[in-house]
Coordinates of C-alpha atoms in Angstrom, one line a residue:
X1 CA 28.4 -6.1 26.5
X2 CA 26.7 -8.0 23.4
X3 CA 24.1 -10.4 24.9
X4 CA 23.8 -14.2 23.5
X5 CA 22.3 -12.8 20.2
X6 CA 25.5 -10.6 20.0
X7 CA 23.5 -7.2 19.9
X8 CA 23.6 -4.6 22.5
X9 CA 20.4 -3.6 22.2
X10 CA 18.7 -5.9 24.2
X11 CA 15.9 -7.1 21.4
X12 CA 16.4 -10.6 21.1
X13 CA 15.2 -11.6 17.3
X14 CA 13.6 -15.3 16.9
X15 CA 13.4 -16.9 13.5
X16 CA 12.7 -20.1 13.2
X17 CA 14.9 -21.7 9.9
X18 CA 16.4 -18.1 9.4
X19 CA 13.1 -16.9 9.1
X20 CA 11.8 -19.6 6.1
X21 CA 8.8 -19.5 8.1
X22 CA 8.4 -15.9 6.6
X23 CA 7.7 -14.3 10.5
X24 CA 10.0 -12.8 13.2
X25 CA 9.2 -12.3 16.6
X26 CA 11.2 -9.9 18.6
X27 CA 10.7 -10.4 22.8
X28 CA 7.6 -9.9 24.7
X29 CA 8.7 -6.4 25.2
X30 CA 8.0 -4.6 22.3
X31 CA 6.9 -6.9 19.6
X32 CA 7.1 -5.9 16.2
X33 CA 5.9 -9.3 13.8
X34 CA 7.5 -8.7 10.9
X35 CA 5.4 -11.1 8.1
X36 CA 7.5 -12.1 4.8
X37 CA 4.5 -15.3 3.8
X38 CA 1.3 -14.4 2.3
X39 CA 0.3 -17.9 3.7
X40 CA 1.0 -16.8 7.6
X41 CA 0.2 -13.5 7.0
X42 CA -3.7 -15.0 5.5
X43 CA -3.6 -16.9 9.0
X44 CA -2.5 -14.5 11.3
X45 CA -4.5 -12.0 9.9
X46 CA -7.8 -14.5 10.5
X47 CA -7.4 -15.1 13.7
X48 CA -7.2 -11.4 15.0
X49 CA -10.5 -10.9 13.8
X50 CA -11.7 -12.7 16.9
X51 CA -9.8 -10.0 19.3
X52 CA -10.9 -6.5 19.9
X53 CA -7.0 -5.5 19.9
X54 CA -5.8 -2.4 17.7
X55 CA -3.3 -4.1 15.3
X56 CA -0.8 -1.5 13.5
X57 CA 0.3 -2.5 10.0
X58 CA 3.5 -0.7 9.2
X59 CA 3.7 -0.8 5.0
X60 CA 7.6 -0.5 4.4
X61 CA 10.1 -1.1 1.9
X62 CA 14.0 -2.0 2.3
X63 CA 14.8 1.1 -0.4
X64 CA 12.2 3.7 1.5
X65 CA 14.5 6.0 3.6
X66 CA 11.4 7.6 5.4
X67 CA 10.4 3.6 6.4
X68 CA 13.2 3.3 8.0
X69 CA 13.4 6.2 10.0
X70 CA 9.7 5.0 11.4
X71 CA 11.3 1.7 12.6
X72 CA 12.8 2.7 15.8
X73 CA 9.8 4.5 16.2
X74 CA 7.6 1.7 15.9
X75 CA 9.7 -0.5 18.1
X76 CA 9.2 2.0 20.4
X77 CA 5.6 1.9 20.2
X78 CA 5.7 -1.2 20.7
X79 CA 7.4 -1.4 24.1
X80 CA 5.1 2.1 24.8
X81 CA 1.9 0.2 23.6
X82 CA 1.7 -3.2 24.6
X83 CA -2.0 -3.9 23.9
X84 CA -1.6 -2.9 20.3
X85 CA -0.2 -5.2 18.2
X86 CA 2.5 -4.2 15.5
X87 CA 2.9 -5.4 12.3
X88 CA 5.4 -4.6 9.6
X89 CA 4.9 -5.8 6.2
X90 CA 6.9 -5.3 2.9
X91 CA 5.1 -4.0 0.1
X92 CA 7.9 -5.7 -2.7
X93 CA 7.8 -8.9 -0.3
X94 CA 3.8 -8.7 0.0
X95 CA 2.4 -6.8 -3.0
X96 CA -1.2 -8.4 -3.3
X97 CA -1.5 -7.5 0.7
X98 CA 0.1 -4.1 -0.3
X99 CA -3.2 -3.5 -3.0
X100 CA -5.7 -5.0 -0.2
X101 CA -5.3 -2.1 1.5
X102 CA -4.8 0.4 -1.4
X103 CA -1.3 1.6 -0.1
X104 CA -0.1 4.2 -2.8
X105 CA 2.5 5.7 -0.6
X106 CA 5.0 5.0 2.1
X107 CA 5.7 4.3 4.3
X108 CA 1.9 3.8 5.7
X109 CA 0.4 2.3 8.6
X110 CA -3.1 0.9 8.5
X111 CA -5.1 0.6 12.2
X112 CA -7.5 -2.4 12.2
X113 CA -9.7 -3.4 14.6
X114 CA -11.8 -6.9 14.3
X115 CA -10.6 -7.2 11.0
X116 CA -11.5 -3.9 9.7
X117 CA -9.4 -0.9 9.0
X118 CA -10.5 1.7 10.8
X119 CA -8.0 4.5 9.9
X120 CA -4.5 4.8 8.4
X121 CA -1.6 7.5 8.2
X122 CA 0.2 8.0 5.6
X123 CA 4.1 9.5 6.1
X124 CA 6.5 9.7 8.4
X125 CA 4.4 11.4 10.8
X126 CA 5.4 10.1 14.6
X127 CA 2.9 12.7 16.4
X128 CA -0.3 11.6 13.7
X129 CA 0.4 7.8 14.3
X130 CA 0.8 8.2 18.2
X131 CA -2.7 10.4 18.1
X132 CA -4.7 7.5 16.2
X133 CA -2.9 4.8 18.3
X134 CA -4.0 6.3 21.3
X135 CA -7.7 7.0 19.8
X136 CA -8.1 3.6 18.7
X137 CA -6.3 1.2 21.2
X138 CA -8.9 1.8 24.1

């Protein structure tokens, strides 16, 4: 039966405006932020520097078959992972943060810690991006 967001999945997606805010916010369980604004992005991005948690940029594109076979993947990190936070950023949406970190190939995930990136995987590789998660998130 279709909960009040009328998917059966049970991840409730929160937009505020239909997402004109440029960020959506799935539930507490398993949060993937997915940014669409450079502007919240910048801030975002800011005040994770202050945290010693492992965020997880996902580099995707709506066209990038491979991208989207890592999305239920992800999601599933997320829920697996809940001290490591998940991002997921277009590249066509958010080039200039695309070239900031020098992503050449998708999709790509980028592990940063205080700010810095501290190691990335590039592919569709499930077991390599579990392997780093787990190497970085302690």
């Amino acid at each position: 039966m279709p909960n009040k967001t009328g998917n059966k999945t049970g991840q409730v997606l929160k937009s505020a405006s239909s997402g004109a805010d440029g960020l959506f916010m799935p539930n507490k369980t398993g949060q993937v932020l997915i940014f669409r604004s450079s502007s919240k992005w910048k801030s975002h991005f800011q005040s994770s520097k202050q945290t010693n948690k492992l965020m997880v940029i996902h580099f995707t594109a709506a066209w990038c078959g491979p991208c989207r076979t890592m999305e239920p993947i992800i999601r599933d990190f997320a829920a697996k992972y809940v001290a490591v936070e998940f991002i997921q950023i277009d590249v066509d949406e958010l080039e200039a943060v695309a070239r900031e970190y020098a992503v050449q190939a998708l999709p790509a995930f980028i592990l940063i810690k205080k700010g810095k990136a501290v190691d990335k995987v590039v592919g569709a590789d499930k077991a390599a991006l579990q392997k780093k998660i787990e190497i970085y998130m302690a």
